[in-house]
PDB file of N, CA and C and ligand atoms in Angstrom:
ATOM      1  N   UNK A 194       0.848  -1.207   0.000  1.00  0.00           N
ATOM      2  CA  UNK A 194       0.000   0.000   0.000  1.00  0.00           C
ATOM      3  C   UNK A 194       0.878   1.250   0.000  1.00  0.00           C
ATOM      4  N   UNK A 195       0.724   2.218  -1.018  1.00  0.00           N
ATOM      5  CA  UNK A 195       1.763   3.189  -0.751  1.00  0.00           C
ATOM      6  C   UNK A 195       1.138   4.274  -0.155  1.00  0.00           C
ATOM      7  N   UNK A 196       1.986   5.122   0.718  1.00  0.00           N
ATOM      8  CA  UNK A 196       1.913   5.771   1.470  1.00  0.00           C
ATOM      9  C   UNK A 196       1.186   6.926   0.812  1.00  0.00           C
ATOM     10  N   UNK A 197       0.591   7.715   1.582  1.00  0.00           N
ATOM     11  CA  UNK A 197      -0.093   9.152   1.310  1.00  0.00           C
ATOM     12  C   UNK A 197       1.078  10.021   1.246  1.00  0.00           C
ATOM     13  N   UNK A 198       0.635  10.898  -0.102  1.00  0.00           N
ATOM     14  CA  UNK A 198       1.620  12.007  -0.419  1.00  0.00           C
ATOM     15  C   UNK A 198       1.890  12.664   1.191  1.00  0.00           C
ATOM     16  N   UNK A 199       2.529  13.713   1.511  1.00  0.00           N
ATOM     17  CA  UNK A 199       2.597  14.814   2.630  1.00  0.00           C
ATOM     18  C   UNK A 199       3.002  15.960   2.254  1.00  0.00           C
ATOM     19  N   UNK A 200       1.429  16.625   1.992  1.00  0.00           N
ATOM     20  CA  UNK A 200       1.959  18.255   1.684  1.00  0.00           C
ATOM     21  C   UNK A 200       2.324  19.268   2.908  1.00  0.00           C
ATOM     22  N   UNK A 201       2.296  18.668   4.308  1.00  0.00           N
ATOM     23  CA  UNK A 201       2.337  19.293   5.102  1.00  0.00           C
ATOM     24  C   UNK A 201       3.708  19.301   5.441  1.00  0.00           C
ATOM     25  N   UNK A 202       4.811  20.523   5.630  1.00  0.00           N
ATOM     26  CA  UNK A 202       6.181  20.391   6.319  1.00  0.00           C
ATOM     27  C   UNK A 202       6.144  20.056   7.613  1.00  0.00           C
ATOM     28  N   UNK A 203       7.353  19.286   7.895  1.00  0.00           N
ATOM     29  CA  UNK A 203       7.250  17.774   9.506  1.00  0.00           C
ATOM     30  C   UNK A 203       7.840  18.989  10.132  1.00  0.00           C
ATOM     31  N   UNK A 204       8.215  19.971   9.555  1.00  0.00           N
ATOM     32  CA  UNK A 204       9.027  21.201  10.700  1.00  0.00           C
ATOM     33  C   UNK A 204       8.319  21.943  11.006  1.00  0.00           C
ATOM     34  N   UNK A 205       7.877  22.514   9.955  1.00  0.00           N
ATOM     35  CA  UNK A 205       7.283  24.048  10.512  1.00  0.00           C
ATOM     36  C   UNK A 205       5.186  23.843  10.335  1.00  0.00           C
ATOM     37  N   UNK A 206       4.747  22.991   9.705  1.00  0.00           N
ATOM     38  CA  UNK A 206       3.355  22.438   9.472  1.00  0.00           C
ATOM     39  C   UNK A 206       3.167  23.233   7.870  1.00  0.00           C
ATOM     40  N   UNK A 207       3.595  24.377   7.746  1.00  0.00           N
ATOM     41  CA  UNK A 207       3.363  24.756   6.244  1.00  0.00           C
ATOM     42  C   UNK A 207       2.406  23.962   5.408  1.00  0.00           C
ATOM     43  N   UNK A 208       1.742  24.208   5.115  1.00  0.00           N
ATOM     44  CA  UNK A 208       0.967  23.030   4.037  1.00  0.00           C
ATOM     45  C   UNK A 208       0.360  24.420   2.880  1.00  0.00           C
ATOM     46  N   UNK A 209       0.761  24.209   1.582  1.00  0.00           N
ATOM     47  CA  UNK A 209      -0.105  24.886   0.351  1.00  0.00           C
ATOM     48  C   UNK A 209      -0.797  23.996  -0.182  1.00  0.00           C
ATOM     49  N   UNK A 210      -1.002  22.710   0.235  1.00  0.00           N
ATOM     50  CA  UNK A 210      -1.973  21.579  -0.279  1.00  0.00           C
ATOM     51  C   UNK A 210      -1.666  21.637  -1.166  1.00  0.00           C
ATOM     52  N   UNK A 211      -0.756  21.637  -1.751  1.00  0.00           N
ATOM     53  CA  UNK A 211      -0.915  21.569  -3.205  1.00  0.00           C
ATOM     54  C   UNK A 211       0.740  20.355  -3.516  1.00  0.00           C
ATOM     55  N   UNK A 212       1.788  21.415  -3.545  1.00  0.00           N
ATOM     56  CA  UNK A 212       3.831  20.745  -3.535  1.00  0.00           C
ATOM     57  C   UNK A 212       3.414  19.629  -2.574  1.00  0.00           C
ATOM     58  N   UNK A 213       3.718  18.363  -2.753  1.00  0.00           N
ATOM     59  CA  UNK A 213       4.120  17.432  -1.552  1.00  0.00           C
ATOM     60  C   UNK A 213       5.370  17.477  -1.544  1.00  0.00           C
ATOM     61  N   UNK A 214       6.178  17.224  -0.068  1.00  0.00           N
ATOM     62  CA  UNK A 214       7.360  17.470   0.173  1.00  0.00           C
ATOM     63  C   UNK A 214       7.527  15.968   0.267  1.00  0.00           C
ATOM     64  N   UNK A 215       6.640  15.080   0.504  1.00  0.00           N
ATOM     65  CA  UNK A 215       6.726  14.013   0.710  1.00  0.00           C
ATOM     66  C   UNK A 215       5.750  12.954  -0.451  1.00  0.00           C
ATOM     67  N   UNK A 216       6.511  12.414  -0.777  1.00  0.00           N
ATOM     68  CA  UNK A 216       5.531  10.983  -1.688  1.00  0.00           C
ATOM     69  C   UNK A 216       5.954   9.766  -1.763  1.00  0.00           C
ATOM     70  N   UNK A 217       4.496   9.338  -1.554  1.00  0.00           N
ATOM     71  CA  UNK A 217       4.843   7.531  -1.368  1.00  0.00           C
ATOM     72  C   UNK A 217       5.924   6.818  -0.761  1.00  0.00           C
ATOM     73  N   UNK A 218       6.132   7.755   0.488  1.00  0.00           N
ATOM     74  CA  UNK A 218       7.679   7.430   1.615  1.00  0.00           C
ATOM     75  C   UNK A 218       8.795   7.750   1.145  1.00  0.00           C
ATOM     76  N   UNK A 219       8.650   8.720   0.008  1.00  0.00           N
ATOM     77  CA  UNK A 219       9.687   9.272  -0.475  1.00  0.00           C
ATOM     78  C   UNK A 219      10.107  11.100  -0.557  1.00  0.00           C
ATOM     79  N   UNK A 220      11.342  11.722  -0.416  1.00  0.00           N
ATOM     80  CA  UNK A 220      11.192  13.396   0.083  1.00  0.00           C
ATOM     81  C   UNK A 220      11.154  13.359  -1.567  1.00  0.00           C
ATOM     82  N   UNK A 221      10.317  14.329  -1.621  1.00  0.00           N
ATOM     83  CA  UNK A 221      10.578  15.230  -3.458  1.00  0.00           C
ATOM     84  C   UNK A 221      11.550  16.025  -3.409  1.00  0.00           C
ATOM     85  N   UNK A 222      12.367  15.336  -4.496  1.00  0.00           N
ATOM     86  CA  UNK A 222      13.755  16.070  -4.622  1.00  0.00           C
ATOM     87  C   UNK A 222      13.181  17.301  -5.179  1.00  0.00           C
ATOM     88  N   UNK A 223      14.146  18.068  -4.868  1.00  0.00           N
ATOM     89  CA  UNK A 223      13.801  19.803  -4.834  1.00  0.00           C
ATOM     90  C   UNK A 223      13.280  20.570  -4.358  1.00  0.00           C
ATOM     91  N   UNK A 224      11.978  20.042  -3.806  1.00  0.00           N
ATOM     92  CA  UNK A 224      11.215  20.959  -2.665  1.00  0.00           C
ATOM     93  C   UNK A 224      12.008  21.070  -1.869  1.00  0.00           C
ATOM     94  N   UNK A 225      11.271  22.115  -1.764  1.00  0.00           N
ATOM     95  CA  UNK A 225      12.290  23.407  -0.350  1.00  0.00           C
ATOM     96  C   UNK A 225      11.248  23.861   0.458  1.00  0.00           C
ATOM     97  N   UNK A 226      10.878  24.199   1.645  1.00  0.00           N
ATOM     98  CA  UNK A 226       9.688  24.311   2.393  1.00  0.00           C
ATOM     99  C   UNK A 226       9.826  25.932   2.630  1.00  0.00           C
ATOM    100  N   UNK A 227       8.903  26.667   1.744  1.00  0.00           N
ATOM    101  CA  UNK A 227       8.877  28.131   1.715  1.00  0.00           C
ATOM    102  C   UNK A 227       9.321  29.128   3.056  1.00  0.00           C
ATOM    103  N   UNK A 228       8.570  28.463   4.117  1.00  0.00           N
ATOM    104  CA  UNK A 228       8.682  28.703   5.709  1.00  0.00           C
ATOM    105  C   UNK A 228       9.498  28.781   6.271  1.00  0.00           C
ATOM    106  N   UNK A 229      10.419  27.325   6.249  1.00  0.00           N
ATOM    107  CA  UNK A 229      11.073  27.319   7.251  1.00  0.00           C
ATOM    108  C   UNK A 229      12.715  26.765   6.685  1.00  0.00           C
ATOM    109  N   UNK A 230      12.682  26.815   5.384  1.00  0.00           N
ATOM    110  CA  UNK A 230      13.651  26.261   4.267  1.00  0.00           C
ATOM    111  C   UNK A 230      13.793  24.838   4.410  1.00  0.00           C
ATOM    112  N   UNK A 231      13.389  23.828   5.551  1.00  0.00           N
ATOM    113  CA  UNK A 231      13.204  22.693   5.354  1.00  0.00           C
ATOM    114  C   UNK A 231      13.100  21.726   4.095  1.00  0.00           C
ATOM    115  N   UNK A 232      14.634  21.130   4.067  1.00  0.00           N
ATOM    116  CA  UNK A 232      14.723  19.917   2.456  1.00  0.00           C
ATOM    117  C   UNK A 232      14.411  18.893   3.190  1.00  0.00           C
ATOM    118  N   UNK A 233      13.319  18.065   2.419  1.00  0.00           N
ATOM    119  CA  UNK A 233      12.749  16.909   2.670  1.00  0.00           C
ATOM    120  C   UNK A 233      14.015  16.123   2.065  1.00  0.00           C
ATOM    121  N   UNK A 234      14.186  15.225   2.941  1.00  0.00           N
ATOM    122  CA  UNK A 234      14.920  14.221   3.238  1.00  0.00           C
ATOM    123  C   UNK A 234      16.036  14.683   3.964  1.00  0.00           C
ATOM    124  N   UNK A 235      16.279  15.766   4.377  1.00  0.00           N
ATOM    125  CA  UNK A 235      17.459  16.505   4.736  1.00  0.00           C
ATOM    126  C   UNK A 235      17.284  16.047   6.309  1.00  0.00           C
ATOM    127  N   UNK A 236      16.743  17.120   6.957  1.00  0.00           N
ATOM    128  CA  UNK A 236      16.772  17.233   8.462  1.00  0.00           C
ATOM    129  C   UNK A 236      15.124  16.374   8.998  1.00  0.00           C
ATOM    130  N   UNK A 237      14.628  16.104   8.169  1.00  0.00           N
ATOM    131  CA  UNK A 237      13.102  15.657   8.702  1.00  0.00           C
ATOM    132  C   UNK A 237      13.197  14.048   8.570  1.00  0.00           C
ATOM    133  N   UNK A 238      14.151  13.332   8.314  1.00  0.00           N
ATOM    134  CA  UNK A 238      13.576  12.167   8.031  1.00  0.00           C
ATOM    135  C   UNK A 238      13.345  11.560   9.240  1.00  0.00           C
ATOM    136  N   UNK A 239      13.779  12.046  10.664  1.00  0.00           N
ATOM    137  CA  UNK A 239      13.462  11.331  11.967  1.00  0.00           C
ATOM    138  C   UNK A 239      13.069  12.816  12.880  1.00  0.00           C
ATOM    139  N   UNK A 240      12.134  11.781  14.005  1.00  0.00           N
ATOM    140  CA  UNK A 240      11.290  13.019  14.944  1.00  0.00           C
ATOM    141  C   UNK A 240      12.637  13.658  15.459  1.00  0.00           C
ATOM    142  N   UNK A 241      14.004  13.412  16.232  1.00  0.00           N
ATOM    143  CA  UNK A 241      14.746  14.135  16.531  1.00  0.00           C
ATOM    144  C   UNK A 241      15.729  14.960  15.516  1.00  0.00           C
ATOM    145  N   UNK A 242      15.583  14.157  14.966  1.00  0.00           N
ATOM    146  CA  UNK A 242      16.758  15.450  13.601  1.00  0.00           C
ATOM    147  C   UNK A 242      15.613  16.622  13.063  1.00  0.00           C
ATOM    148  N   UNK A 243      14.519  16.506  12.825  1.00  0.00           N
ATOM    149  CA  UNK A 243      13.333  17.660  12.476  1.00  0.00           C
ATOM    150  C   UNK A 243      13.387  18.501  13.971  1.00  0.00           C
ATOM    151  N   UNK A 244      13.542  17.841  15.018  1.00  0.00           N
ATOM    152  CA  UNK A 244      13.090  18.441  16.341  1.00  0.00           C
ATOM    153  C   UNK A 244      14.537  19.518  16.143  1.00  0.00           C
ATOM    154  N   UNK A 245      15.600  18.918  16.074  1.00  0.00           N
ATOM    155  CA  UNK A 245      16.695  19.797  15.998  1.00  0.00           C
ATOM    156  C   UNK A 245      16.452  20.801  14.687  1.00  0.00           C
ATOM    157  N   UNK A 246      16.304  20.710  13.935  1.00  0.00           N
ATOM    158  CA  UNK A 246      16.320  21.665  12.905  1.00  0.00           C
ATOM    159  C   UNK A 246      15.206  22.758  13.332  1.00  0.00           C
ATOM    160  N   UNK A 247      13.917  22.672  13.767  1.00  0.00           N
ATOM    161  CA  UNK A 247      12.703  23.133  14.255  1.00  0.00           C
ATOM    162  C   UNK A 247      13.214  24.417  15.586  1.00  0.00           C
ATOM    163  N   UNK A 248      14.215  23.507  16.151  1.00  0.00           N
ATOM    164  CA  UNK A 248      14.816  24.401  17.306  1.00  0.00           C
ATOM    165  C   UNK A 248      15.776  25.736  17.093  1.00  0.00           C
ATOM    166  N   UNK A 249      16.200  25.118  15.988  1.00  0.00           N
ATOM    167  CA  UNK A 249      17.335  25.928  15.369  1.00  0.00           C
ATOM    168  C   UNK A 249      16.620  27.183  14.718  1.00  0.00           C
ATOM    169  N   UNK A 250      15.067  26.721  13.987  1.00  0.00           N
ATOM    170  CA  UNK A 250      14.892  27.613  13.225  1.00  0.00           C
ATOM    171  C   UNK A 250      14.000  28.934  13.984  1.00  0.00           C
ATOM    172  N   UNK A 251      13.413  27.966  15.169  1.00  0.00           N
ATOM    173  CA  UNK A 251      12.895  29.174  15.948  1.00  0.00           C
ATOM    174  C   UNK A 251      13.482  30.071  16.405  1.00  0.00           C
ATOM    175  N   UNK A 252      14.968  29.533  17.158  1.00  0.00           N
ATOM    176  CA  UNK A 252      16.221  30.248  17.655  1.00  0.00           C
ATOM    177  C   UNK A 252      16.454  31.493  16.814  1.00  0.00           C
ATOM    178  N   UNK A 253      16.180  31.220  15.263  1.00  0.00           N
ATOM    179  CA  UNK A 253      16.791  32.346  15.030  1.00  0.00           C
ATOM    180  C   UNK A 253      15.640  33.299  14.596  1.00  0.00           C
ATOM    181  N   UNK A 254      14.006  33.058  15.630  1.00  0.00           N
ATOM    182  CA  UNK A 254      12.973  33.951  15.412  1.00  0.00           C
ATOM    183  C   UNK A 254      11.784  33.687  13.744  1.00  0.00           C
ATOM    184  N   UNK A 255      11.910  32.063  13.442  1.00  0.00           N
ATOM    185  CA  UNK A 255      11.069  32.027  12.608  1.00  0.00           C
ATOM    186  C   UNK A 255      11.384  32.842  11.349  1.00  0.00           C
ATOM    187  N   UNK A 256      12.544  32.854  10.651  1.00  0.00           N
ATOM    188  CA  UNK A 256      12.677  33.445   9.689  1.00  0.00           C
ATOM    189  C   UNK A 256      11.745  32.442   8.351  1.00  0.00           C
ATOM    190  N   UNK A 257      11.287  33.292   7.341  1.00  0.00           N
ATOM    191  CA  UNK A 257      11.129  32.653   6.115  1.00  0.00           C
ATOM    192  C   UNK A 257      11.679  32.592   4.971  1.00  0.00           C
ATOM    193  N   UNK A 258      12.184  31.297   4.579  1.00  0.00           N
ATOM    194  CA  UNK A 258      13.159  31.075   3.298  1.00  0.00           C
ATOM    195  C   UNK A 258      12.733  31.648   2.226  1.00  0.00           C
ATOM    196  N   UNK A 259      11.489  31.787   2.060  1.00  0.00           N
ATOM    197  CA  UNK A 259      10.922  32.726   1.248  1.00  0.00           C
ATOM    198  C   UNK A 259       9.929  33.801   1.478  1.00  0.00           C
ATOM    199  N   UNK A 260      10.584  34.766   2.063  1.00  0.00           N
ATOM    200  CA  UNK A 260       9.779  36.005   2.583  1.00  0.00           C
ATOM    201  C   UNK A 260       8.697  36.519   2.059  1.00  0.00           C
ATOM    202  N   UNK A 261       8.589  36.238   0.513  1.00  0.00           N
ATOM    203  CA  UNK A 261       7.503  36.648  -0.080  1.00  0.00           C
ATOM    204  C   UNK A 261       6.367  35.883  -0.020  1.00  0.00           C
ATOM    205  N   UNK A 262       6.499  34.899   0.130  1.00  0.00           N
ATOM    206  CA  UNK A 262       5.333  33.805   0.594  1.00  0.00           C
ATOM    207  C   UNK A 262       4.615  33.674   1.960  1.00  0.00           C
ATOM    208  N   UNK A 263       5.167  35.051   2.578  1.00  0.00           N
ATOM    209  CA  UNK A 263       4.703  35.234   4.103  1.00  0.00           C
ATOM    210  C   UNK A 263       3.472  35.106   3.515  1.00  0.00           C
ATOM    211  N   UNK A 264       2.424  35.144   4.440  1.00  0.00           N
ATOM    212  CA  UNK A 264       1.109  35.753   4.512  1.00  0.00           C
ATOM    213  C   UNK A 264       0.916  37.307   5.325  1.00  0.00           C
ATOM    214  N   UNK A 265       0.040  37.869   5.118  1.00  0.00           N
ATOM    215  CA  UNK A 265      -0.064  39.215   6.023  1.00  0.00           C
ATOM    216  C   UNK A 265      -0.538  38.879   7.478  1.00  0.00           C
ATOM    217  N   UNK A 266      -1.062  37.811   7.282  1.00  0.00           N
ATOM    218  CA  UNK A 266      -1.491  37.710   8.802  1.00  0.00           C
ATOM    219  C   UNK A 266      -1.129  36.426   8.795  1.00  0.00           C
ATOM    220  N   UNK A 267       0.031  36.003   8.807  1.00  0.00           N
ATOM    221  CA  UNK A 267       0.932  34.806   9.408  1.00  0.00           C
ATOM    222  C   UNK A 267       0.551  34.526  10.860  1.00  0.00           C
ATOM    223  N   UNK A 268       0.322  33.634  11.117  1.00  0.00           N
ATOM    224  CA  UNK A 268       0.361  33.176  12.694  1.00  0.00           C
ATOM    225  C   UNK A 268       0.786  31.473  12.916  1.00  0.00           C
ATOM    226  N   UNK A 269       2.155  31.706  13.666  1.00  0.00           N
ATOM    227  CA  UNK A 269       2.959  30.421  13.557  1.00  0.00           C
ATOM    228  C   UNK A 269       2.176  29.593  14.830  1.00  0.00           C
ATOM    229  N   UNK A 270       2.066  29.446  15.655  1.00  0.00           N
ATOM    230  CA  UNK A 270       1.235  28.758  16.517  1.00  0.00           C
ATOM    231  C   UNK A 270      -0.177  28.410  15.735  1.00  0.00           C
ATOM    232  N   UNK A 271      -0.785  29.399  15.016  1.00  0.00           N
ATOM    233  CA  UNK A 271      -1.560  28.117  13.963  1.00  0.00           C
ATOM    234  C   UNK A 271      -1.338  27.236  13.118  1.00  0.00           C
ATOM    235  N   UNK A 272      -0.138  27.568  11.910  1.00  0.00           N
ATOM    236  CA  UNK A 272       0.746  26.549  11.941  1.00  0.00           C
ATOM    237  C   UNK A 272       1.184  25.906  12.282  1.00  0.00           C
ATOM    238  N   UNK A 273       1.868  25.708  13.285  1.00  0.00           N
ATOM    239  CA  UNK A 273       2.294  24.337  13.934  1.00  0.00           C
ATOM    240  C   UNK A 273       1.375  23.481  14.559  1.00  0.00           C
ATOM    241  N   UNK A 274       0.325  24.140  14.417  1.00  0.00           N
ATOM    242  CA  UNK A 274      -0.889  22.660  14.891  1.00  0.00           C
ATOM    243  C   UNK A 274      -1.196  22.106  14.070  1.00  0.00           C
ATOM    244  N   UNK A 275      -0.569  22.702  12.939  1.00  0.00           N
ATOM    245  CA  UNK A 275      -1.176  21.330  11.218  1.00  0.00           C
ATOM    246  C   UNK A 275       0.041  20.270  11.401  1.00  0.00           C
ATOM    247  N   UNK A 276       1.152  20.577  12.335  1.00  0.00           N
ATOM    248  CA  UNK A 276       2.299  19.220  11.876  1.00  0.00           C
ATOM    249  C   UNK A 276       1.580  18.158  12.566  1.00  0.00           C
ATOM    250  N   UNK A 277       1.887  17.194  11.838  1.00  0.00           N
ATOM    251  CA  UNK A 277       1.607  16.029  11.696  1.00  0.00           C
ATOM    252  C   UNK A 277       1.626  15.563  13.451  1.00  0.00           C
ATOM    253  N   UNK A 278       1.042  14.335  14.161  1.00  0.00           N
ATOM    254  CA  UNK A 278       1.269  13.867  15.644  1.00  0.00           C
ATOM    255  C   UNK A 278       2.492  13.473  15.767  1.00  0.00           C
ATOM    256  N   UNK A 279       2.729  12.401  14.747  1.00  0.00           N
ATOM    257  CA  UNK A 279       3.938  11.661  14.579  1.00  0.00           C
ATOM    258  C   UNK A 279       4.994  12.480  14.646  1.00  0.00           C
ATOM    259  N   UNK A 280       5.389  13.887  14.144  1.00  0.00           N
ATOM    260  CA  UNK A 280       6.264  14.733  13.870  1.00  0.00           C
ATOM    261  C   UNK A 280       6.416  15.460  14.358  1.00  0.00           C
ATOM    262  N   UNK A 281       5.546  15.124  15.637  1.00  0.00           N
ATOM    263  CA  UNK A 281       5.902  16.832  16.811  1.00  0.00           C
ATOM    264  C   UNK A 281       7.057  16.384  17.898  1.00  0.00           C
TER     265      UNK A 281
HETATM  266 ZN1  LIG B1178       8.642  24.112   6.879  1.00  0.00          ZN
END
């Protein structure tokens, strides 16, 4: 049975429903997670290496890898309730 795509980032929850960062248990090469610059397969493939990267990225105040993709009314604590159970 193959796995469900995952458009949601395991770091930051990001989801555009649309890019999967993840398919069929596999990272999509090239996605880059707008948010939080998170490369699938990079730092997310286990709950503690995402937990470390997640830490790192708050540390330096939630920057976005792609600033223009902010929203105007961004709110990261609503985001992070879309990450996944498994991935918190
Ligand atoms: Zn992210």
């Amino acid at each position: 049975m193959a796995e469900p795509s995952e458009t949601v980032c395991r770091v930051c929850g990001y989801d555009d429903g649309v890019e999967p960062f993840w398919e069929g248990g596999r990272p999509d090469e090239g996605a880059i997670c707008p948010c939080c610059g998170n490369e699938p397969g990079m730092s997310d493939v286990s709950v503690m290496g995402l937990r470390g990267y997640r830490g790192y990225w708050l540390g330096q105040g939630v920057p976005w890898n792609s600033p223009g993709s902010r929203p105007k009314d961004w709110d990261i604590l609503e985001q992070v309730e879309r990450i996944p159970a498994e991935w918190r």
